[in-house]
XYZ file of C-alpha atoms in Angstrom:
381
model
C 334.988 206.957 -10.520
C 334.466 203.792 -8.049
C 337.374 204.650 -5.763
C 336.152 208.544 -5.535
C 332.729 206.717 -4.707
C 334.117 204.720 -2.108
C 336.002 207.625 -0.446
C 332.765 209.652 -0.605
C 330.922 206.903 1.448
C 333.404 206.642 4.069
C 333.293 210.259 4.310
C 329.358 210.070 4.623
C 329.623 207.257 7.391
C 332.211 209.352 9.445
C 329.984 212.378 9.274
C 326.908 210.518 10.015
C 328.683 208.825 13.128
C 329.884 212.395 14.273
C 326.260 213.779 14.066
C 324.804 210.685 16.062
C 327.631 211.283 18.644
C 326.892 214.779 19.163
C 323.185 214.516 19.671
C 321.936 216.174 23.033
C 319.876 214.396 25.558
C 319.685 213.558 29.099
C 318.144 209.767 29.322
C 318.371 208.296 33.012
C 316.261 205.251 33.042
C 316.934 203.982 36.407
C 314.277 205.255 39.141
C 315.697 208.011 41.230
C 315.930 207.283 44.728
C 315.346 210.027 46.730
C 317.520 210.600 49.979
C 317.911 212.803 52.901
C 320.891 214.498 50.984
C 319.520 215.730 48.172
C 319.761 219.168 47.145
C 316.807 219.797 44.907
C 316.431 223.205 44.468
C 318.208 226.654 45.363
C 318.912 226.773 49.142
C 317.847 223.237 49.815
C 314.213 224.050 50.552
C 311.287 226.278 49.938
C 312.857 228.645 53.017
C 315.978 229.092 51.114
C 317.846 228.612 54.094
C 321.158 227.278 52.530
C 321.710 224.465 55.383
C 322.710 221.269 54.319
C 321.586 218.237 55.986
C 324.973 216.553 55.212
C 328.289 217.350 56.983
C 331.882 217.576 55.775
C 334.738 218.844 57.680
C 337.638 220.336 56.233
C 340.271 219.797 55.178
C 338.850 218.842 51.794
C 340.753 217.794 48.743
C 339.708 218.031 45.041
C 338.486 214.527 43.517
C 337.429 215.847 40.090
C 337.022 218.948 37.985
C 334.268 219.575 35.081
C 334.370 222.181 32.587
C 330.761 223.269 31.776
C 332.024 225.553 28.815
C 329.148 227.704 29.362
C 328.842 230.221 32.258
C 327.176 228.984 35.328
C 325.296 231.687 37.440
C 322.727 229.179 39.324
C 323.752 226.657 41.910
C 323.777 222.949 41.047
C 320.877 220.386 42.193
C 321.624 217.041 42.871
C 319.765 213.693 43.415
C 320.713 210.011 43.668
C 324.552 211.014 42.645
C 323.178 213.226 39.481
C 324.104 216.638 39.312
C 322.278 218.908 36.969
C 323.463 222.635 36.131
C 322.219 225.233 33.801
C 324.510 227.468 31.929
C 324.159 230.704 29.992
C 324.602 228.932 26.664
C 321.105 227.656 27.475
C 322.551 223.825 28.248
C 321.039 221.626 31.072
C 323.899 219.367 31.919
C 323.873 216.011 33.900
C 327.047 214.915 35.562
C 327.746 211.934 37.816
C 328.818 213.156 40.881
C 331.143 210.267 42.066
C 333.497 210.866 39.088
C 332.780 214.038 37.365
C 331.571 212.442 33.965
C 328.947 214.078 31.793
C 325.946 212.083 31.720
C 324.368 214.167 28.976
C 323.191 217.665 28.020
C 319.912 219.418 26.753
C 320.094 222.650 24.784
C 317.061 225.221 25.265
C 316.353 228.499 23.589
C 318.084 230.841 25.758
C 320.528 231.164 28.922
C 319.447 229.412 32.067
C 320.395 232.174 34.730
C 319.027 230.377 37.805
C 318.974 226.824 39.477
C 317.279 224.123 38.040
C 314.386 222.313 40.389
C 314.343 218.877 40.733
C 310.896 217.080 41.070
C 311.249 213.180 41.058
C 312.631 212.350 37.813
C 311.585 215.680 36.300
C 313.571 218.574 36.213
C 312.123 222.373 35.739
C 314.151 224.952 34.035
C 313.406 228.726 33.569
C 315.153 230.360 30.585
C 315.827 234.154 29.831
C 314.033 234.428 26.692
C 312.372 232.695 23.706
C 308.843 231.329 22.791
C 308.684 228.874 25.817
C 310.743 230.167 29.041
C 309.588 227.627 31.849
C 310.287 223.827 30.529
C 309.784 220.455 32.488
C 312.017 218.037 31.175
C 311.447 214.112 32.149
C 315.004 212.628 32.744
C 313.618 209.179 32.628
C 312.151 209.627 29.021
C 314.639 212.106 28.016
C 312.047 214.528 26.599
C 310.056 217.735 27.470
C 306.855 216.901 29.582
C 305.818 220.416 28.865
C 306.970 224.061 27.994
C 305.160 227.424 28.536
C 305.517 231.000 27.603
C 305.962 233.158 30.861
C 308.015 236.076 29.591
C 311.815 236.547 30.195
C 312.873 234.778 33.415
C 316.334 235.434 35.239
C 315.427 233.891 38.717
C 315.105 230.386 40.135
C 311.714 228.656 40.288
C 310.181 227.724 43.361
C 308.666 224.399 44.205
C 305.897 224.111 46.952
C 303.589 220.945 46.833
C 301.812 220.806 43.725
C 302.702 224.156 42.411
C 305.560 226.129 40.943
C 306.317 229.775 41.826
C 308.178 232.062 39.420
C 309.337 235.767 38.912
C 309.790 237.629 35.576
C 311.064 240.410 34.273
C 307.996 241.660 32.944
C 307.237 242.065 36.971
C 304.869 239.123 37.725
C 304.675 236.461 40.310
C 303.284 233.358 38.677
C 301.673 230.184 40.322
C 301.643 227.598 37.828
C 300.565 223.697 37.958
C 303.723 221.558 38.216
C 302.143 218.647 36.127
C 301.385 220.359 33.015
C 302.633 224.115 33.558
C 299.299 225.770 33.324
C 298.870 229.156 35.097
C 296.785 229.328 38.359
C 297.074 232.901 38.981
C 299.712 235.831 38.343
C 300.636 238.483 40.966
C 301.836 241.854 39.863
C 301.464 245.656 40.949
C 298.856 247.565 39.124
C 301.121 250.427 38.689
C 304.807 251.069 37.814
C 305.443 247.543 37.657
C 309.383 246.812 37.700
C 311.185 243.922 36.891
C 311.600 240.675 39.571
C 314.813 239.497 39.629
C 314.669 237.989 43.267
C 313.566 234.303 43.342
C 310.838 233.585 45.685
C 311.066 231.710 48.923
C 308.007 230.294 51.051
C 307.092 229.333 54.405
C 304.203 226.998 52.760
C 301.618 229.654 53.154
C 303.123 232.789 51.879
C 305.515 233.471 49.013
C 308.367 236.169 49.349
C 310.130 237.997 46.847
C 311.751 241.431 46.170
C 311.605 243.723 43.139
C 313.590 246.219 41.386
C 311.084 248.791 42.761
C 313.021 248.300 46.147
C 309.808 246.535 47.585
C 309.749 242.977 49.405
C 306.363 241.411 48.904
C 304.419 238.577 50.348
C 301.725 237.179 48.302
C 299.284 234.476 49.706
C 298.911 230.846 47.828
C 295.704 232.185 46.472
C 297.496 235.209 44.777
C 296.497 237.965 47.014
C 298.876 240.515 48.363
C 299.267 240.237 52.178
C 301.825 243.184 52.574
C 304.704 244.817 51.075
C 307.678 247.000 52.383
C 309.840 249.466 50.680
C 313.563 248.802 51.381
C 315.052 251.840 49.620
C 316.891 250.145 46.907
C 316.445 247.266 44.215
C 316.327 244.028 45.778
C 318.077 241.239 43.760
C 318.883 238.614 46.608
C 316.550 235.925 47.452
C 314.573 236.194 50.974
C 315.479 233.598 53.486
C 312.532 232.449 56.122
C 313.717 231.914 59.599
C 310.914 231.007 61.933
C 308.871 234.159 61.924
C 311.353 236.424 60.094
C 312.171 236.858 56.289
C 315.570 238.226 56.115
C 316.630 239.737 52.628
C 319.214 242.625 51.471
C 319.107 245.202 49.023
C 321.638 246.737 46.504
C 321.937 249.597 49.032
C 323.677 247.391 51.405
C 320.830 247.331 53.855
C 319.682 244.086 55.286
C 316.269 243.625 56.952
C 314.337 241.248 59.243
C 310.747 241.636 58.408
C 307.941 239.911 60.485
C 306.699 237.316 58.015
C 302.942 237.810 59.031
C 302.633 241.485 58.478
C 305.843 242.795 57.116
C 306.956 244.935 60.143
C 310.517 245.877 59.992
C 312.172 243.811 63.014
C 315.340 245.212 62.584
C 317.715 246.543 59.764
C 321.339 246.858 59.322
C 323.602 249.006 56.869
C 326.489 246.766 55.938
C 327.833 249.769 53.769
C 328.021 247.270 50.598
C 325.665 246.169 48.085
C 323.721 242.691 49.065
C 323.320 240.418 45.791
C 323.377 237.023 47.557
C 320.818 235.356 50.100
C 321.507 234.690 53.815
C 321.897 231.118 55.332
C 320.006 230.620 58.523
C 320.217 228.022 61.470
C 319.390 227.939 65.107
C 318.135 231.283 65.133
C 321.039 232.824 63.334
C 321.546 234.477 60.154
C 324.875 234.645 58.286
C 324.628 237.462 55.518
C 327.516 238.209 53.069
C 327.899 241.943 51.412
C 330.128 242.746 48.349
C 332.782 244.434 50.293
C 333.505 240.786 51.339
C 332.133 240.826 55.029
C 330.385 237.949 56.209
C 328.007 238.575 59.276
C 326.503 236.708 61.825
C 323.392 238.275 63.144
C 320.391 237.023 65.427
C 317.311 236.696 63.412
C 314.929 238.115 65.778
C 317.151 241.103 66.819
C 319.603 241.694 64.208
C 322.362 241.976 66.515
C 325.787 241.449 65.182
C 327.437 238.177 66.802
C 330.924 238.194 64.813
C 331.927 239.210 61.554
C 334.502 237.867 59.118
C 336.518 239.560 56.157
C 337.142 237.850 52.916
C 339.763 238.901 50.136
C 337.129 240.088 47.947
C 333.723 240.571 47.047
C 331.160 237.895 48.151
C 327.894 238.033 46.026
C 326.622 234.636 46.708
C 324.857 232.986 49.787
C 327.056 230.904 52.485
C 326.476 227.292 52.980
C 325.902 225.902 56.722
C 327.058 222.247 56.960
C 327.155 220.903 60.553
C 329.575 223.506 62.538
C 331.007 224.829 59.347
C 330.070 227.754 57.174
C 331.330 227.585 53.693
C 331.470 230.678 51.528
C 333.235 231.502 48.286
C 334.618 235.009 47.164
C 336.126 236.856 44.080
C 339.644 236.276 45.574
C 339.378 232.823 43.977
C 339.310 231.447 47.659
C 336.758 229.162 49.398
C 336.530 229.786 53.347
C 335.267 227.450 55.708
C 334.374 229.392 58.904
C 333.263 228.139 62.429
C 329.852 229.396 62.545
C 329.594 229.753 66.335
C 332.730 231.943 66.572
C 333.501 233.199 63.175
C 336.937 231.707 63.110
C 338.718 230.845 59.867
C 339.160 226.864 60.049
C 340.421 226.261 56.598
C 340.734 227.871 52.826
C 340.834 226.344 49.505
C 342.552 228.131 46.534
C 340.194 227.694 43.573
C 341.361 227.946 39.682
C 339.049 230.971 39.379
C 336.760 233.660 41.260
C 333.894 232.011 43.053
C 330.374 233.487 42.514
C 328.055 230.571 43.163
C 327.091 229.181 46.418
C 328.599 225.773 47.102
C 326.242 222.754 47.429
C 326.869 219.674 49.428
C 325.808 215.890 48.796
C 326.527 213.599 51.378
C 330.542 213.941 51.765
C 331.168 215.807 48.487
C 331.109 219.487 48.251
C 330.306 220.968 44.884
C 332.129 224.465 44.219
C 331.464 226.480 40.830
C 334.748 228.401 39.793
C 335.136 231.212 37.272
C 331.441 230.676 36.073
C 332.239 227.249 34.102
C 334.147 224.865 36.350
C 332.511 222.625 38.653
C 334.994 221.221 41.160
C 334.049 218.262 43.834
C 335.988 218.420 46.975
C 335.766 215.676 49.704
C 337.481 215.290 53.083
C 340.961 214.269 53.293
């Protein structure tokens, strides 16, 4: 009897150790040092231009690979060597960018389909369902700072100053305070309101986003509609603000350049294939990819095609500009490096799976998401 009790005590201790070891949480007690290379939101800035402040020149070599287990559909964000990713299992995972080791994870109620947003040592996450769908989590304390119910969200929040902007499947654009998540205002068309899957972008004065109804909307930071334009097909992609122009594509294959002040159509081109990813933009030039695998370089003001490049399969994510190089991933399991002046292929990398998420660069480390669940770190050889 005593022997049995002893065995049971050992089993209980082992189980307790396993439970404690499996506890979820992210707690990083050191101060986060902001740096010029940080990538704190989708697109890098509120304009969503997908231009990195860092430069890395191919050829690149793999330095580590991380398996997130769950699918990843939003880009990673990075600050001070800490990478954060959201998964379709509802996990927020933290990774050390220098060695690929997991620092911790937090489980939320539902899938995280967009990118997290970093605000100092807080990270804001939107989830697709549940009683609380917009959550702020402190990486310093390892606990939630606030959580609010805003309905189903499949897009990426936008941080501008002291406010967060987020679109929902109920067809509303919400403006909320970043310190407590409380609603400041919401905007939604009065009639025939449709889901919003397009994440917002901003120039600091106006919030731009697309809708399933085929419209592109411009809403002031006071919540008043400035203009809307019908594009003829649902808009899933994220707008990019390039100077005085808003560039956005729809699933009908049309890419538009709209005057940001009044929505006038400055130009449009028909790519002949659905556009799901955002553009990248630098020096008055826009790079847009369509699902037939074609990348086009266009003049932001006139929409004139300057070059085009054909990948081996579908592209449904945004390119990334890093110095003179444009990086773009395809479903043919290839990351392409292209000279953004000429459109000439410079190098390519064979990934272990299809690439559906835009790459991100932090200092000299390029993060590539492959087959939805692997994060691969690449560095110059």
